[in-house]
Structures are given as structure tokens and as C-alpha cells.
């Protein structure tokens, strides 16, 4: 006789050692689930992004070296974001269509050096416009003109496909852009170029550090660039499913939810509604807040990092765009 409780089922038996915890683990993070967002600048030494510790803007040859290191860690690809010389920006984002522009030439060089390493490029005008919006403004000057923007983005996608990118990633949230881009790519013979759609992109406060990194915040001249007429209201899960369905119907290959951590319910719901791969973007502000709390000694950095990524996988994301990619992959390899 012992005085143990008469329990048939004791869930703690399956948590008693590292070995059994590994065997019963339901969700795993692996380097092959990760995509690294990278910042590209025209020239000069690596420049730290103040609100994103350990993240740097790099020149084309340093960026190639970074891609090689990521590939060696087992990370399948990177999303490349250009920081454009302010002198090249205008209200129309004209530089986005330059076949010899910084992003395009860099993509071509990386793909020729590392043909198996996947590259994703944003289709949106914000790195190229003086006002920092993702499209061109309408006659009122207060809102983004949907249909004129879609026409420009379709050309932008073709220019990127010509440079050799594997997937274009429309991040602008204009209505109808996935269908228009698919049609433009196909008409130009780029059937093999895929579309990673930022399908459910919320008007989020968590993009602040990214806007600092690409300089779209400074050029807008305002601390709070308001994109609420095109990015989604964080309150709307049903509308999120509608946006995703429209992109699926228009030919998107992968559907993305962004941000990730504060929107796990959206990722989980979308995973149940679509047969397409689901991506999630753990954005700059999610990265910054873990670093900030760790710097204050308020969180264990590595555990918070790994837990944040595992949670996004558990919600149902097949792949995660994350600034932690290299570090997390390295941690997983030993
Ligand atoms: C721009 C774009 C943004 C991000 C990716 N593409 C910012 C925005 O919409 O203003 C944010 C990424 C991040 O915060 O890490 N189209």
C-alpha cells in the first residue's frame, strides 16, 4: 500500500525525461522550415539596424556571402529587401521597374552563384516611393490608387522574374493584384516563377523596425505611416479568410499571414481552410520585442526565441519568415 493517488492516467510519465519528451513531441522546428529576410544596400560596410540587434544592411557581395552561410545551415531561401538611395525615390516608385536596379542585379548575381538557394522578393513600392506607401497615390493625394498600383506591380513582378527570382511576394494588399501578376508573368513567359502572396497582412504596429531598416519610415516624414486603407484591420478574422481565398482563386502558390505571433488564430484557421502551403512572417517588431526584453534581463533570449518560432509552427505554418533564421538553425544543429 502506498498513499499514491489512484490515477490510471498520469500525463507526467510522458514528460519525465528528455528522451520521452522527444518521442512524444507533436511539433518540430527545423532549419528547412525557415526563410531569412535580408536587407540589401548599394555599397559599403555592413550597417547595423538600430532597432533590430544582429541584423545588418549589406552590400551585394556581403549579401551573397550571407546567403551562402544560410544555405550551409540548411535554410532553403531568403527574402531580399532593398534599401534604395533616397535620390532614386520618387512619388511613382519608378526605380522599382529598373531592370538594372540594385535588387535586380543582386538577385541575378546570387542566383548564378547559388542556383539552388531560393530567393523571394517583395512586390510593393514602399522602398522606392518618397511617401513610403506601397503604391502610387490617387488624385486626392491621400490614398493609394488601387488599379494604377496593380498595373505597376505587375510590371515590377516581371522585372524581378527576369532577374531570376524564384518567387515574387506581393506585400501591398491591393485588390486583384495576384491575378494581374500571374497573368503578367505568364504573358512574359515566366510560368515557373511562383507567387508567395502576403494574403493576410494586417495594419500592424509591429512593422516599425522594418520601416527603419529599409528607410520607408524616414522618407515618409512621419513616425506612423498609416496604411489602414489597404492593410487589414487586426480585428477581422473572417475578412482574413476572404482575402486568402481571393488570392488562392487568383493563382497564389503560397498564402502568408503577417505578423505571426499575435495572429496565431488566423494561421490556425487558414491551415484548416486551404490545401495550399501556409507561410507566416514573424515581423521586425516581434523580433525587436524579444531582444528588448532579453536586454533588460526580463526574458531568457534563446528560450523566448525558440518558443516563439515553435508556437508559429504549432499554429500550422509550413514555413516561417524570421530574422532569427540563421541563429535558430544554428541552435538546432547541435
Ligand atoms: C512592405 C513590407 C513591410 C514588411 C514587409 N514588406 C512593411 C510595411 O508594410 O510597411 C514588414 C516586415 C517586418 O516588419 O519585418 N510592403
mmCIF file of C-alpha atoms and ligand atoms in Angstrom:
data_model
loop_
_atom_site.group_PDB
_atom_site.id
_atom_site.type_symbol
_atom_site.label_atom_id
_atom_site.label_comp_id
_atom_site.label_asym_id
_atom_site.label_seq_id
_atom_site.Cartn_x
_atom_site.Cartn_y
_atom_site.Cartn_z
ATOM 1 C CA UNK A 1 0.000 0.000 0.000
ATOM 2 C CA UNK A 2 1.212 3.461 -0.836
ATOM 3 C CA UNK A 3 -0.556 6.700 -0.345
ATOM 4 C CA UNK A 4 -0.319 7.477 -4.044
ATOM 5 C CA UNK A 5 -3.435 8.827 -5.711
ATOM 6 C CA UNK A 6 -5.297 6.080 -7.611
ATOM 7 C CA UNK A 7 -4.672 7.598 -11.034
ATOM 8 C CA UNK A 8 -4.682 5.414 -14.153
ATOM 9 C CA UNK A 9 -3.557 8.246 -16.304
ATOM 10 C CA UNK A 10 -0.570 10.320 -15.292
ATOM 11 C CA UNK A 11 0.422 12.595 -18.195
ATOM 12 C CA UNK A 12 3.678 13.436 -16.427
ATOM 13 C CA UNK A 13 5.006 9.941 -17.299
ATOM 14 C CA UNK A 14 5.480 11.274 -20.828
ATOM 15 C CA UNK A 15 7.416 14.297 -19.606
ATOM 16 C CA UNK A 16 9.831 12.530 -17.284
ATOM 17 C CA UNK A 17 12.975 12.577 -19.411
ATOM 18 C CA UNK A 18 14.394 14.281 -22.435
ATOM 19 C CA UNK A 19 14.140 11.025 -24.395
ATOM 20 C CA UNK A 20 10.433 10.525 -23.869
ATOM 21 C CA UNK A 21 9.734 14.212 -24.368
ATOM 22 C CA UNK A 22 11.406 13.941 -27.755
ATOM 23 C CA UNK A 23 9.422 10.865 -28.732
ATOM 24 C CA UNK A 24 6.048 12.417 -27.955
ATOM 25 C CA UNK A 25 6.792 15.875 -29.354
ATOM 26 C CA UNK A 26 3.985 16.893 -31.716
ATOM 27 C CA UNK A 27 5.581 19.881 -33.411
ATOM 28 C CA UNK A 28 9.109 20.415 -34.585
ATOM 29 C CA UNK A 29 11.143 23.285 -35.815
ATOM 30 C CA UNK A 30 13.741 22.511 -38.450
ATOM 31 C CA UNK A 31 16.071 24.752 -40.492
ATOM 32 C CA UNK A 32 14.147 23.628 -43.578
ATOM 33 C CA UNK A 33 11.072 25.481 -42.246
ATOM 34 C CA UNK A 34 12.828 28.841 -42.231
ATOM 35 C CA UNK A 35 13.300 31.712 -44.652
ATOM 36 C CA UNK A 36 15.618 34.598 -43.726
ATOM 37 C CA UNK A 37 14.616 38.185 -44.542
ATOM 38 C CA UNK A 38 17.746 40.148 -45.565
ATOM 39 C CA UNK A 39 18.397 43.850 -46.138
ATOM 40 C CA UNK A 40 20.399 44.942 -49.163
ATOM 41 C CA UNK A 41 22.179 48.281 -49.622
ATOM 42 C CA UNK A 42 24.190 49.559 -52.588
ATOM 43 C CA UNK A 43 27.734 49.652 -51.155
ATOM 44 C CA UNK A 44 29.940 49.997 -48.105
ATOM 45 C CA UNK A 45 30.450 48.023 -44.912
ATOM 46 C CA UNK A 46 27.612 46.239 -43.077
ATOM 47 C CA UNK A 47 25.388 48.720 -41.266
ATOM 48 C CA UNK A 48 23.509 47.669 -38.126
ATOM 49 C CA UNK A 49 19.771 48.341 -37.926
ATOM 50 C CA UNK A 50 19.376 50.071 -34.536
ATOM 51 C CA UNK A 51 16.025 48.564 -33.555
ATOM 52 C CA UNK A 52 16.968 45.078 -34.828
ATOM 53 C CA UNK A 53 20.021 43.762 -32.956
ATOM 54 C CA UNK A 54 22.250 41.412 -35.025
ATOM 55 C CA UNK A 55 20.534 42.482 -38.280
ATOM 56 C CA UNK A 56 22.604 44.378 -40.859
ATOM 57 C CA UNK A 57 22.080 46.064 -44.190
ATOM 58 C CA UNK A 58 24.676 44.564 -46.509
ATOM 59 C CA UNK A 59 26.184 45.346 -49.899
ATOM 60 C CA UNK A 60 25.613 42.857 -52.742
ATOM 61 C CA UNK A 61 28.767 40.802 -52.241
ATOM 62 C CA UNK A 62 28.314 40.595 -48.456
ATOM 63 C CA UNK A 63 24.699 39.584 -49.030
ATOM 64 C CA UNK A 64 25.852 36.771 -51.292
ATOM 65 C CA UNK A 65 28.199 35.576 -48.537
ATOM 66 C CA UNK A 66 25.297 35.667 -46.094
ATOM 67 C CA UNK A 67 23.140 33.592 -48.454
ATOM 68 C CA UNK A 68 25.929 31.042 -48.758
ATOM 69 C CA UNK A 69 26.147 30.784 -44.960
ATOM 70 C CA UNK A 70 22.359 30.345 -44.703
ATOM 71 C CA UNK A 71 22.418 27.602 -47.336
ATOM 72 C CA UNK A 72 25.151 25.829 -45.363
ATOM 73 C CA UNK A 73 22.892 25.926 -42.299
ATOM 74 C CA UNK A 74 20.166 24.106 -44.243
ATOM 75 C CA UNK A 75 17.943 27.153 -44.727
ATOM 76 C CA UNK A 76 16.225 26.874 -48.125
ATOM 77 C CA UNK A 77 15.955 30.546 -49.009
ATOM 78 C CA UNK A 78 15.916 34.262 -48.264
ATOM 79 C CA UNK A 79 13.590 37.225 -48.812
ATOM 80 C CA UNK A 80 15.634 40.186 -50.004
ATOM 81 C CA UNK A 81 14.583 43.786 -49.251
ATOM 82 C CA UNK A 82 16.457 46.691 -50.854
ATOM 83 C CA UNK A 83 17.326 49.993 -49.157
ATOM 84 C CA UNK A 84 17.259 52.422 -52.027
ATOM 85 C CA UNK A 85 19.352 55.586 -52.327
ATOM 86 C CA UNK A 86 16.878 58.386 -51.413
ATOM 87 C CA UNK A 87 17.970 60.266 -54.555
ATOM 88 C CA UNK A 88 16.404 57.461 -56.642
ATOM 89 C CA UNK A 89 12.988 57.675 -54.957
ATOM 90 C CA UNK A 90 10.022 59.492 -56.455
ATOM 91 C CA UNK A 91 6.265 59.599 -55.950
ATOM 92 C CA UNK A 92 5.716 56.848 -58.562
ATOM 93 C CA UNK A 93 8.419 54.476 -57.316
ATOM 94 C CA UNK A 94 9.921 54.467 -60.820
ATOM 95 C CA UNK A 95 13.160 52.809 -59.744
ATOM 96 C CA UNK A 96 11.217 49.624 -58.923
ATOM 97 C CA UNK A 97 10.962 48.987 -62.674
ATOM 98 C CA UNK A 98 14.657 49.466 -63.452
ATOM 99 C CA UNK A 99 15.974 46.127 -64.771
ATOM 100 C CA UNK A 100 19.472 47.228 -63.711
ATOM 101 C CA UNK A 101 18.298 48.351 -60.264
ATOM 102 C CA UNK A 102 20.060 47.274 -57.054
ATOM 103 C CA UNK A 103 17.675 44.438 -56.224
ATOM 104 C CA UNK A 104 17.521 43.015 -59.727
ATOM 105 C CA UNK A 105 21.289 42.888 -60.349
ATOM 106 C CA UNK A 106 21.888 41.406 -56.910
ATOM 107 C CA UNK A 107 19.262 38.696 -57.438
ATOM 108 C CA UNK A 108 20.868 37.715 -60.742
ATOM 109 C CA UNK A 109 24.307 37.503 -59.126
ATOM 110 C CA UNK A 110 23.140 35.440 -56.150
ATOM 111 C CA UNK A 111 21.168 33.027 -58.328
ATOM 112 C CA UNK A 112 24.135 32.473 -60.621
ATOM 113 C CA UNK A 113 26.411 31.735 -57.637
ATOM 114 C CA UNK A 114 23.848 29.702 -55.644
ATOM 115 C CA UNK A 115 21.304 28.316 -58.109
ATOM 116 C CA UNK A 116 19.603 26.059 -55.541
ATOM 117 C CA UNK A 117 19.137 28.732 -52.882
ATOM 118 C CA UNK A 118 15.613 30.176 -53.172
ATOM 119 C CA UNK A 119 15.065 33.912 -53.414
ATOM 120 C CA UNK A 120 11.850 35.784 -52.665
ATOM 121 C CA UNK A 121 11.335 39.467 -53.490
ATOM 122 C CA UNK A 122 8.627 41.837 -52.301
ATOM 123 C CA UNK A 123 6.333 43.308 -54.893
ATOM 124 C CA UNK A 124 5.327 46.663 -53.382
ATOM 125 C CA UNK A 125 6.557 50.188 -53.998
ATOM 126 C CA UNK A 126 7.401 51.293 -50.440
ATOM 127 C CA UNK A 127 11.217 51.021 -50.706
ATOM 128 C CA UNK A 128 11.029 53.178 -53.853
ATOM 129 C CA UNK A 129 8.472 55.916 -53.091
ATOM 130 C CA UNK A 130 9.202 59.277 -51.440
ATOM 131 C CA UNK A 131 5.977 58.996 -49.433
ATOM 132 C CA UNK A 132 6.705 55.419 -48.250
ATOM 133 C CA UNK A 133 3.388 53.946 -49.386
ATOM 134 C CA UNK A 134 3.185 50.579 -51.149
ATOM 135 C CA UNK A 135 1.578 52.067 -54.242
ATOM 136 C CA UNK A 136 1.010 55.312 -56.131
ATOM 137 C CA UNK A 137 -1.315 57.956 -54.698
ATOM 138 C CA UNK A 138 -4.676 58.884 -56.214
ATOM 139 C CA UNK A 139 -5.657 62.405 -57.301
ATOM 140 C CA UNK A 140 -6.596 63.386 -53.741
ATOM 141 C CA UNK A 141 -3.040 62.570 -52.662
ATOM 142 C CA UNK A 142 -4.407 60.914 -49.532
ATOM 143 C CA UNK A 143 -4.961 57.353 -50.610
ATOM 144 C CA UNK A 144 -3.279 54.682 -52.718
ATOM 145 C CA UNK A 145 -4.803 54.226 -56.181
ATOM 146 C CA UNK A 146 -5.603 50.513 -56.371
ATOM 147 C CA UNK A 147 -5.816 49.849 -60.078
ATOM 148 C CA UNK A 148 -2.921 52.044 -61.211
ATOM 149 C CA UNK A 149 -0.812 50.435 -58.492
ATOM 150 C CA UNK A 150 -1.748 46.922 -59.670
ATOM 151 C CA UNK A 151 -0.621 47.810 -63.206
ATOM 152 C CA UNK A 152 2.775 48.980 -61.916
ATOM 153 C CA UNK A 153 3.197 45.994 -59.583
ATOM 154 C CA UNK A 154 2.517 43.604 -62.462
ATOM 155 C CA UNK A 155 5.401 45.161 -64.392
ATOM 156 C CA UNK A 156 7.566 45.122 -61.267
ATOM 157 C CA UNK A 157 6.963 41.379 -60.831
ATOM 158 C CA UNK A 158 8.014 40.721 -64.433
ATOM 159 C CA UNK A 159 11.216 42.748 -63.947
ATOM 160 C CA UNK A 160 12.030 40.662 -60.853
ATOM 161 C CA UNK A 161 11.219 37.413 -62.668
ATOM 162 C CA UNK A 162 13.517 38.466 -65.499
ATOM 163 C CA UNK A 163 16.282 38.956 -62.917
ATOM 164 C CA UNK A 164 15.774 35.329 -61.891
ATOM 165 C CA UNK A 165 13.889 35.420 -58.601
ATOM 166 C CA UNK A 166 12.154 32.147 -57.659
ATOM 167 C CA UNK A 167 9.057 33.635 -56.023
ATOM 168 C CA UNK A 168 7.647 37.131 -56.175
ATOM 169 C CA UNK A 169 5.923 38.152 -52.954
ATOM 170 C CA UNK A 170 3.255 40.835 -53.357
ATOM 171 C CA UNK A 171 3.096 42.574 -49.969
ATOM 172 C CA UNK A 172 0.966 45.549 -50.974
ATOM 173 C CA UNK A 173 -2.604 44.322 -50.253
ATOM 174 C CA UNK A 174 -4.126 45.898 -53.373
ATOM 175 C CA UNK A 175 -7.324 44.232 -54.614
ATOM 176 C CA UNK A 176 -6.814 41.930 -57.586
ATOM 177 C CA UNK A 177 -3.045 42.022 -57.700
ATOM 178 C CA UNK A 178 -2.406 38.286 -57.534
ATOM 179 C CA UNK A 179 -4.434 37.577 -60.664
ATOM 180 C CA UNK A 180 -2.897 40.511 -62.525
ATOM 181 C CA UNK A 181 0.636 39.498 -61.556
ATOM 182 C CA UNK A 182 0.066 35.839 -62.518
ATOM 183 C CA UNK A 183 -1.248 36.942 -65.898
ATOM 184 C CA UNK A 184 1.652 39.344 -66.483
ATOM 185 C CA UNK A 185 4.231 36.711 -65.502
ATOM 186 C CA UNK A 186 2.672 34.107 -67.777
ATOM 187 C CA UNK A 187 2.361 36.548 -70.677
ATOM 188 C CA UNK A 188 6.091 37.236 -70.350
ATOM 189 C CA UNK A 189 6.902 33.507 -70.321
ATOM 190 C CA UNK A 190 7.603 33.240 -66.594
ATOM 191 C CA UNK A 191 5.372 30.254 -65.823
ATOM 192 C CA UNK A 192 7.980 28.895 -63.471
ATOM 193 C CA UNK A 193 8.126 31.980 -61.260
ATOM 194 C CA UNK A 194 5.933 31.417 -58.201
ATOM 195 C CA UNK A 195 3.821 33.761 -56.115
ATOM 196 C CA UNK A 196 4.135 33.865 -52.337
ATOM 197 C CA UNK A 197 1.146 36.050 -51.516
ATOM 198 C CA UNK A 198 1.065 38.257 -48.453
ATOM 199 C CA UNK A 199 -2.609 37.324 -48.347
ATOM 200 C CA UNK A 200 -3.480 38.331 -44.817
ATOM 201 C CA UNK A 201 -1.378 41.337 -43.939
ATOM 202 C CA UNK A 202 -2.598 43.390 -41.038
ATOM 203 C CA UNK A 203 -2.071 47.137 -40.490
ATOM 204 C CA UNK A 204 0.245 46.388 -37.607
ATOM 205 C CA UNK A 205 2.349 48.412 -35.190
ATOM 206 C CA UNK A 206 4.935 45.639 -35.379
ATOM 207 C CA UNK A 207 6.420 46.823 -38.719
ATOM 208 C CA UNK A 208 8.168 49.840 -37.151
ATOM 209 C CA UNK A 209 11.731 48.451 -37.058
ATOM 210 C CA UNK A 210 11.457 47.187 -40.668
ATOM 211 C CA UNK A 211 10.464 50.652 -41.894
ATOM 212 C CA UNK A 212 13.561 51.986 -40.195
ATOM 213 C CA UNK A 213 15.656 49.258 -41.854
ATOM 214 C CA UNK A 214 14.504 49.973 -45.426
ATOM 215 C CA UNK A 215 14.144 53.710 -44.859
ATOM 216 C CA UNK A 216 10.459 53.862 -45.805
ATOM 217 C CA UNK A 217 9.608 55.491 -42.488
ATOM 218 C CA UNK A 218 12.144 58.310 -42.785
ATOM 219 C CA UNK A 219 11.158 59.101 -46.336
ATOM 220 C CA UNK A 220 7.529 59.362 -45.379
ATOM 221 C CA UNK A 221 8.473 62.001 -42.849
ATOM 222 C CA UNK A 222 6.044 60.660 -40.297
ATOM 223 C CA UNK A 223 6.605 58.270 -37.446
ATOM 224 C CA UNK A 224 3.340 56.471 -38.051
ATOM 225 C CA UNK A 225 2.862 55.739 -41.720
ATOM 226 C CA UNK A 226 -0.816 54.918 -41.964
ATOM 227 C CA UNK A 227 -1.584 52.023 -44.318
ATOM 228 C CA UNK A 228 -5.044 51.209 -42.985
ATOM 229 C CA UNK A 229 -6.848 51.771 -46.287
ATOM 230 C CA UNK A 230 -5.063 48.727 -47.728
ATOM 231 C CA UNK A 231 -3.605 46.628 -44.900
ATOM 232 C CA UNK A 232 -6.184 44.750 -42.856
ATOM 233 C CA UNK A 233 -7.920 45.662 -39.627
ATOM 234 C CA UNK A 234 -6.393 43.465 -36.862
ATOM 235 C CA UNK A 235 -9.940 42.839 -35.607
ATOM 236 C CA UNK A 236 -11.107 40.815 -38.655
ATOM 237 C CA UNK A 237 -10.607 37.041 -38.845
ATOM 238 C CA UNK A 238 -13.454 36.406 -41.328
ATOM 239 C CA UNK A 239 -12.177 39.044 -43.697
ATOM 240 C CA UNK A 240 -8.764 37.364 -43.408
ATOM 241 C CA UNK A 241 -10.212 34.125 -44.797
ATOM 242 C CA UNK A 242 -11.853 36.049 -47.636
ATOM 243 C CA UNK A 243 -8.536 37.711 -48.572
ATOM 244 C CA UNK A 244 -6.793 34.332 -48.546
ATOM 245 C CA UNK A 245 -9.488 32.739 -50.712
ATOM 246 C CA UNK A 246 -9.279 35.542 -53.269
ATOM 247 C CA UNK A 247 -5.512 35.062 -53.543
ATOM 248 C CA UNK A 248 -5.901 31.297 -53.849
ATOM 249 C CA UNK A 249 -8.504 31.715 -56.594
ATOM 250 C CA UNK A 250 -6.250 34.176 -58.422
ATOM 251 C CA UNK A 251 -3.339 31.740 -58.540
ATOM 252 C CA UNK A 252 -1.190 32.262 -55.447
ATOM 253 C CA UNK A 253 1.144 29.318 -54.781
ATOM 254 C CA UNK A 254 1.683 30.002 -51.066
ATOM 255 C CA UNK A 255 -0.533 32.022 -48.697
ATOM 256 C CA UNK A 256 1.081 34.120 -45.983
ATOM 257 C CA UNK A 257 -0.166 35.571 -42.709
ATOM 258 C CA UNK A 258 1.645 38.579 -41.252
ATOM 259 C CA UNK A 259 2.509 39.316 -38.452
ATOM 260 C CA UNK A 260 2.718 35.817 -37.000
ATOM 261 C CA UNK A 261 2.877 35.662 -33.193
ATOM 262 C CA UNK A 262 -0.078 37.955 -32.423
ATOM 263 C CA UNK A 263 -2.137 36.226 -35.155
ATOM 264 C CA UNK A 264 -1.777 32.511 -34.383
ATOM 265 C CA UNK A 265 -5.558 32.114 -34.544
ATOM 266 C CA UNK A 266 -5.510 33.352 -38.136
ATOM 267 C CA UNK A 267 -2.720 30.929 -39.085
ATOM 268 C CA UNK A 268 -4.608 28.021 -37.489
ATOM 269 C CA UNK A 269 -7.858 28.925 -39.191
ATOM 270 C CA UNK A 270 -6.231 29.341 -42.581
ATOM 271 C CA UNK A 271 -4.413 25.993 -42.191
ATOM 272 C CA UNK A 272 -7.829 24.340 -41.880
ATOM 273 C CA UNK A 273 -9.345 26.172 -44.852
ATOM 274 C CA UNK A 274 -6.745 25.730 -47.584
ATOM 275 C CA UNK A 275 -4.751 22.913 -49.123
ATOM 276 C CA UNK A 276 -2.021 25.366 -50.141
ATOM 277 C CA UNK A 277 1.154 25.789 -48.103
ATOM 278 C CA UNK A 278 0.780 28.417 -45.385
ATOM 279 C CA UNK A 279 3.624 30.795 -44.553
ATOM 280 C CA UNK A 280 3.877 33.141 -41.578
ATOM 281 C CA UNK A 281 6.068 36.220 -41.243
ATOM 282 C CA UNK A 282 7.460 36.808 -37.782
ATOM 283 C CA UNK A 283 7.970 40.522 -38.349
ATOM 284 C CA UNK A 284 10.552 43.030 -37.193
ATOM 285 C CA UNK A 285 8.602 44.180 -34.123
ATOM 286 C CA UNK A 286 8.160 40.615 -32.884
ATOM 287 C CA UNK A 287 11.927 40.159 -33.197
ATOM 288 C CA UNK A 288 12.673 43.515 -31.559
ATOM 289 C CA UNK A 289 10.474 42.903 -28.543
ATOM 290 C CA UNK A 290 12.186 39.624 -27.675
ATOM 291 C CA UNK A 291 15.591 41.295 -27.979
ATOM 292 C CA UNK A 292 14.483 44.286 -25.908
ATOM 293 C CA UNK A 293 13.088 42.174 -23.077
ATOM 294 C CA UNK A 294 16.206 39.998 -23.103
ATOM 295 C CA UNK A 295 18.458 43.064 -22.944
ATOM 296 C CA UNK A 296 16.579 44.171 -19.840
ATOM 297 C CA UNK A 297 17.069 40.725 -18.358
ATOM 298 C CA UNK A 298 13.338 40.113 -18.361
ATOM 299 C CA UNK A 299 13.270 37.105 -20.716
ATOM 300 C CA UNK A 300 15.639 34.248 -21.472
ATOM 301 C CA UNK A 301 16.597 35.188 -25.039
ATOM 302 C CA UNK A 302 17.139 31.746 -26.562
ATOM 303 C CA UNK A 303 14.133 30.136 -24.953
ATOM 304 C CA UNK A 304 11.835 33.001 -25.913
ATOM 305 C CA UNK A 305 13.187 32.909 -29.479
ATOM 306 C CA UNK A 306 12.684 29.163 -29.890
ATOM 307 C CA UNK A 307 9.283 29.173 -28.188
ATOM 308 C CA UNK A 308 8.043 31.994 -30.431
ATOM 309 C CA UNK A 309 9.006 30.002 -33.541
ATOM 310 C CA UNK A 310 7.626 26.707 -32.278
ATOM 311 C CA UNK A 311 4.295 28.378 -31.498
ATOM 312 C CA UNK A 312 4.025 29.598 -35.088
ATOM 313 C CA UNK A 313 4.720 26.073 -36.371
ATOM 314 C CA UNK A 314 2.178 24.621 -33.927
ATOM 315 C CA UNK A 315 -0.468 27.040 -35.200
ATOM 316 C CA UNK A 316 0.034 25.459 -38.643
ATOM 317 C CA UNK A 317 2.620 27.429 -40.591
ATOM 318 C CA UNK A 318 4.619 25.284 -43.002
ATOM 319 C CA UNK A 319 7.310 27.937 -43.307
ATOM 320 C CA UNK A 320 8.331 30.935 -41.250
ATOM 321 C CA UNK A 321 9.998 34.120 -42.435
ATOM 322 C CA UNK A 322 12.040 35.179 -39.423
ATOM 323 C CA UNK A 323 15.038 37.357 -38.577
ATOM 324 C CA UNK A 324 16.040 34.586 -36.154
ATOM 325 C CA UNK A 325 16.514 32.132 -39.052
ATOM 326 C CA UNK A 326 20.310 31.783 -39.001
ATOM 327 C CA UNK A 327 20.572 31.671 -35.225
ATOM 328 C CA UNK A 328 17.697 29.266 -34.760
ATOM 329 C CA UNK A 329 19.092 26.963 -37.452
ATOM 330 C CA UNK A 330 22.473 27.039 -35.803
ATOM 331 C CA UNK A 331 20.963 26.240 -32.408
ATOM 332 C CA UNK A 332 19.042 23.325 -33.943
ATOM 333 C CA UNK A 333 22.182 21.857 -35.486
ATOM 334 C CA UNK A 334 23.776 20.957 -32.150
HETATM 335 C C1 LIG B 1 6.342 46.481 -47.267
HETATM 336 C C2 LIG B 1 6.670 45.449 -46.260
HETATM 337 C C3 LIG B 1 6.632 45.654 -44.891
HETATM 338 C C4 LIG B 1 7.119 44.500 -44.316
HETATM 339 C C5 LIG B 1 7.424 43.583 -45.335
HETATM 340 N N1 LIG B 1 7.118 44.197 -46.552
HETATM 341 C C6 LIG B 1 6.288 46.843 -44.079
HETATM 342 C C7 LIG B 1 5.070 47.616 -44.329
HETATM 343 O O1 LIG B 1 4.070 47.103 -44.838
HETATM 344 O O2 LIG B 1 5.106 48.814 -44.025
HETATM 345 C C8 LIG B 1 7.282 44.328 -42.843
HETATM 346 C C9 LIG B 1 8.232 43.302 -42.387
HETATM 347 C C10 LIG B 1 8.651 43.438 -40.973
HETATM 348 O O3 LIG B 1 8.161 44.273 -40.199
HETATM 349 O O4 LIG B 1 9.532 42.653 -40.591
HETATM 350 N N2 LIG B 1 5.451 46.198 -48.243
#
